[in-house]
Coordinates of C-alpha atoms in Angstrom, one line a residue:
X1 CA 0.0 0.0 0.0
X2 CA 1.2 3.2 -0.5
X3 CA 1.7 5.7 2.7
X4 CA -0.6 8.1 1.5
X5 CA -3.7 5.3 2.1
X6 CA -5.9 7.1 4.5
X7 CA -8.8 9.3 3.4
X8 CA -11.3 10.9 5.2
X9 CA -15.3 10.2 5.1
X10 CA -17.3 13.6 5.0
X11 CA -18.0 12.8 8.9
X12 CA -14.3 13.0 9.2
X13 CA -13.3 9.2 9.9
X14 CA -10.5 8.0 8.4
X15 CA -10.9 5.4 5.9
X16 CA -8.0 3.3 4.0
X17 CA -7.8 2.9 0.3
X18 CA -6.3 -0.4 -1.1
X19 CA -6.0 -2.0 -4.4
X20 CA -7.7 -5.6 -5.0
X21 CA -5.8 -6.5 -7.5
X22 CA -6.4 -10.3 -7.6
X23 CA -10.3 -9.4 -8.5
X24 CA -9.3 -6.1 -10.2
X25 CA -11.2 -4.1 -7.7
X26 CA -8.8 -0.4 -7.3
X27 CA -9.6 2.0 -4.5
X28 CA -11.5 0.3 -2.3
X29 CA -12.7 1.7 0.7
X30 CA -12.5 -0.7 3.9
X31 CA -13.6 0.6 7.6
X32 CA -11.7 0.6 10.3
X33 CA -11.4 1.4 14.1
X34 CA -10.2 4.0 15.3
X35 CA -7.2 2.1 16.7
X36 CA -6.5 0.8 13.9
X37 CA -6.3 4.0 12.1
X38 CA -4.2 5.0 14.8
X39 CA -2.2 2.2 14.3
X40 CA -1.8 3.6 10.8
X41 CA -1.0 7.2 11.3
X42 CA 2.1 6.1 13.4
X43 CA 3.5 3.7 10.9
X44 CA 3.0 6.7 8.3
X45 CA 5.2 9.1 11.0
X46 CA 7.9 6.6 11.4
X47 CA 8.2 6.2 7.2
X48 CA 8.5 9.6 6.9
X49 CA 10.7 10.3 9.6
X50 CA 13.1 7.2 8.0
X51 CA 12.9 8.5 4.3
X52 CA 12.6 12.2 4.6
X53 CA 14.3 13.1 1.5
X54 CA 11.9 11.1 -0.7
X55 CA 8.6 12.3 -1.6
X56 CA 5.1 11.4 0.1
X57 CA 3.6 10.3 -3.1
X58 CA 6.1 7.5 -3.8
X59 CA 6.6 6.3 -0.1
X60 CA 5.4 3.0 0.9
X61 CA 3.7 2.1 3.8
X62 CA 5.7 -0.9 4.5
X63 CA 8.9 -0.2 3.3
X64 CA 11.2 -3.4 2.5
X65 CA 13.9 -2.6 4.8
X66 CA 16.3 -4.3 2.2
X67 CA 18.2 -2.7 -0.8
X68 CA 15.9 0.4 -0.3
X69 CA 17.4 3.6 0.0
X70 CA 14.2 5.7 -0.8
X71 CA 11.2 4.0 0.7
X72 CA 9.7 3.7 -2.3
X73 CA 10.1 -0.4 -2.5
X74 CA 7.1 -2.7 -0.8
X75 CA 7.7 -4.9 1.7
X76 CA 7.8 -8.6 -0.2
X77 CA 5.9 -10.6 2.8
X78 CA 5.0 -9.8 6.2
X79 CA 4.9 -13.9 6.8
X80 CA 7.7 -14.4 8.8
X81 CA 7.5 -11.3 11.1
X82 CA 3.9 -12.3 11.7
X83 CA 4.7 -15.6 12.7
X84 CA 7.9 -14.8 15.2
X85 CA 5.5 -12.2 16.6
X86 CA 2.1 -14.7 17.2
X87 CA 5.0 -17.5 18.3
X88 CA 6.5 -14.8 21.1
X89 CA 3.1 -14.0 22.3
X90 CA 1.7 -16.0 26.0
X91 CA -0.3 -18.6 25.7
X92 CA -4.3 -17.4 24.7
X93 CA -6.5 -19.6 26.5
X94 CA -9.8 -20.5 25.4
X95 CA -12.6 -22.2 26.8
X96 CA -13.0 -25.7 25.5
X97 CA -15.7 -28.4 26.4
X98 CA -13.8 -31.5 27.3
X99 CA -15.0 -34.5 27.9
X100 CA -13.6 -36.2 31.6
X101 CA -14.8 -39.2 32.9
X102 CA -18.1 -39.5 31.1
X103 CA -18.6 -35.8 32.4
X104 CA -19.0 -32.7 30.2
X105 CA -16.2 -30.0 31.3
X106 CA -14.9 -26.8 30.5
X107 CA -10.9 -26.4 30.6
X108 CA -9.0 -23.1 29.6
X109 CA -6.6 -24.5 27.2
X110 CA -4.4 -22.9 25.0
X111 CA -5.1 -21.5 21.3
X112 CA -3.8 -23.0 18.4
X113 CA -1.5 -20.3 17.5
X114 CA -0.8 -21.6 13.6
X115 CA -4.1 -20.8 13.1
X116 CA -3.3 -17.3 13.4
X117 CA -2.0 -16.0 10.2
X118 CA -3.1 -12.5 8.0
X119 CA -5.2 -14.5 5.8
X120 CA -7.2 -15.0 8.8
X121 CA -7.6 -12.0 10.1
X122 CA -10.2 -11.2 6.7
X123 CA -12.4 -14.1 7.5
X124 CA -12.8 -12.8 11.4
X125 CA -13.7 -9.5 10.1
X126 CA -16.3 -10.7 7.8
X127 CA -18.0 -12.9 10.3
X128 CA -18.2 -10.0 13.0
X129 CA -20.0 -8.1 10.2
X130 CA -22.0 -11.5 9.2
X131 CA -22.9 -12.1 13.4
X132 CA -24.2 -9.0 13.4
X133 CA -26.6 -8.8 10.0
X134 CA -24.9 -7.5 7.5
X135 CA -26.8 -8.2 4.0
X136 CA -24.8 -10.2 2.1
X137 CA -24.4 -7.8 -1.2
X138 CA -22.9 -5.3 1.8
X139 CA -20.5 -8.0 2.6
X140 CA -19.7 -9.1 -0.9
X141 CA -18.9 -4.9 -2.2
X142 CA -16.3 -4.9 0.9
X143 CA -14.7 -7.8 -0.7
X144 CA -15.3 -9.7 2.6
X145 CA -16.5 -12.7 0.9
X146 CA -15.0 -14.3 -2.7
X147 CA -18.4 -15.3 -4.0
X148 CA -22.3 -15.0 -3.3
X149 CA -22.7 -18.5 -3.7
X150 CA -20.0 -19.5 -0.9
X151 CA -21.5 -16.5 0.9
X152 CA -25.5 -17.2 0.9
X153 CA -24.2 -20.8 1.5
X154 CA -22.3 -19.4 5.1
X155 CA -25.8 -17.9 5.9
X156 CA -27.6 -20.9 5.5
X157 CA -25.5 -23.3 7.4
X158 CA -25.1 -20.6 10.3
X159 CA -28.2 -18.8 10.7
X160 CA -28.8 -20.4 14.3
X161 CA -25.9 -19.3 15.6
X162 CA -26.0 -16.0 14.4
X163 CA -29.3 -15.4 15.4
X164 CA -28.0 -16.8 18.7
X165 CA -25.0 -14.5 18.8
X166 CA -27.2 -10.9 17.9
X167 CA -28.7 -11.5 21.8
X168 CA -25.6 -11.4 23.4
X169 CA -22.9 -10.6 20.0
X170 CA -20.7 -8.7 22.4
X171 CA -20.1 -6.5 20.3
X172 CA -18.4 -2.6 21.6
X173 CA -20.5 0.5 20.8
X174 CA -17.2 1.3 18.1
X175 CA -17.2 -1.8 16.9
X176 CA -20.8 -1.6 16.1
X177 CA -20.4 1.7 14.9
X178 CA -17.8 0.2 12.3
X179 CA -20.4 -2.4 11.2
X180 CA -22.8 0.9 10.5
X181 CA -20.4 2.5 9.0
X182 CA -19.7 -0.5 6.8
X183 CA -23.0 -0.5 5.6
X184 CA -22.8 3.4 4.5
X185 CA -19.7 3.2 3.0
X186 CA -20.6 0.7 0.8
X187 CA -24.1 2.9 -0.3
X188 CA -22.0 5.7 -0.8
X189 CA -19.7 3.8 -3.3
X190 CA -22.9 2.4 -5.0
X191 CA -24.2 5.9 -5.8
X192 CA -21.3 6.8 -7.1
X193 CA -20.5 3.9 -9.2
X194 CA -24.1 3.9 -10.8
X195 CA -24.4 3.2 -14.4
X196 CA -20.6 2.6 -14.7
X197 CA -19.8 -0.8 -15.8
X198 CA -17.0 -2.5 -14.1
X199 CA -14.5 -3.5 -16.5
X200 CA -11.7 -5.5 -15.8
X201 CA -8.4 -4.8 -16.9
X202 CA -7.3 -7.6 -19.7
X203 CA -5.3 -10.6 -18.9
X204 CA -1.9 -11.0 -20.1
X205 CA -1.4 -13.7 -23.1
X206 CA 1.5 -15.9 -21.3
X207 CA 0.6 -19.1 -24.0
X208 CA 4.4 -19.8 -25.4
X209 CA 3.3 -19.7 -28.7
X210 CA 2.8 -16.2 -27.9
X211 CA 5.9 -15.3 -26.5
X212 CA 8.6 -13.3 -28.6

């Protein structure tokens, strides 16, 4: 992503841009806490204050911190940070029913932590906006969810339990007001985008007949 990702909604949260290149999907808008914006705004500082002789416009927000004098080269992969991060962290103990002498139990054991990985992160942000009844097309313009096949096919195997979790979803009042906001942002983009068709940008001809 670039360091200049942040924009602000007219009600004056900010709101990163990011590129979905794999679907062809440019400047989309995904809402965030205000934490994480936070969290944002600091990396942004601490580019800048690093590569203060180089342009804003060609900075990137994670710089590779190899062979890159400027700033202005991505960071390959954040894989292997990620995971010595996660593996340094203590133990995150759950609650997990057991099953002890015939008896039914509950044990605080510890998380699976190879289960945490950035991938993941996407797929617990789309079911916090799924727990709490966001309409599948909502889901689907946030790029939450690949398809609306694999999406309405979520709904139907879990509407129970997401019925059960809107009693008690434990949601904050920011986080709920991320889930709203959500929903706005993604009306906003559909007024603007109305009557423009999406086209996506052509596929490079890699057959090796076709190669010089």
């Amino acid at each position: 992503m670039p360091l200049e990702c942040l924009e602000k909604d007219p009600d004056g949260t900010l709101v990163p841009l990011y590129d979905n290149s794999k679907n062809y999907r440019l400047g989309r808008r995904l809402p965030i806490a205000k934490a994480t914006a936070a969290v944002i705004t600091d990396q942004q500082e601490r580019v800048r204050e690093r590569f203060p002789n180089t342009p804003a416009g060609k900075l990137k927000l994670l710089a590779s911190p190899v062979a890159n004098p400027g700033g202005t080269k991505p960071s390959g992969s954040i894989g292997d940070a990620h995971r010595a991060r996660v593996d340094a962290l203590p133990d995150i103990m759950m609650p997990v029913v057991v099953e002890v002498e015939g008896q039914l139990v509950t044990k605080m054991l510890p998380f699976d932590k190879s289960k945490i990985f950035p991938y993941a992160y996407q797929h617990s942000f789309a079911q916090r906006h799924a727990d709490a009844n966001i309409a599948p097309d909502v889901l689907m313009d946030l790029d939450l969810l690949r398809s609306r096949e694999r999406l309405m096919s979520a709904f139907e195997a879990d509407d129970w339990a997401r019925s059960e979790a809107m009693t008690s979803d434990g949601l904050s009042e920011e986080e709920r007001a991320q889930v709203e906001k959500a929903v706005a942002v993604v009306r906003r983009g559909r007024v603007v985008m109305l009557g423009t068709p999406r086209v996506g940008q052509p596929l490079p001809d890699v057959r090796p007949w076709r190669l010089p």
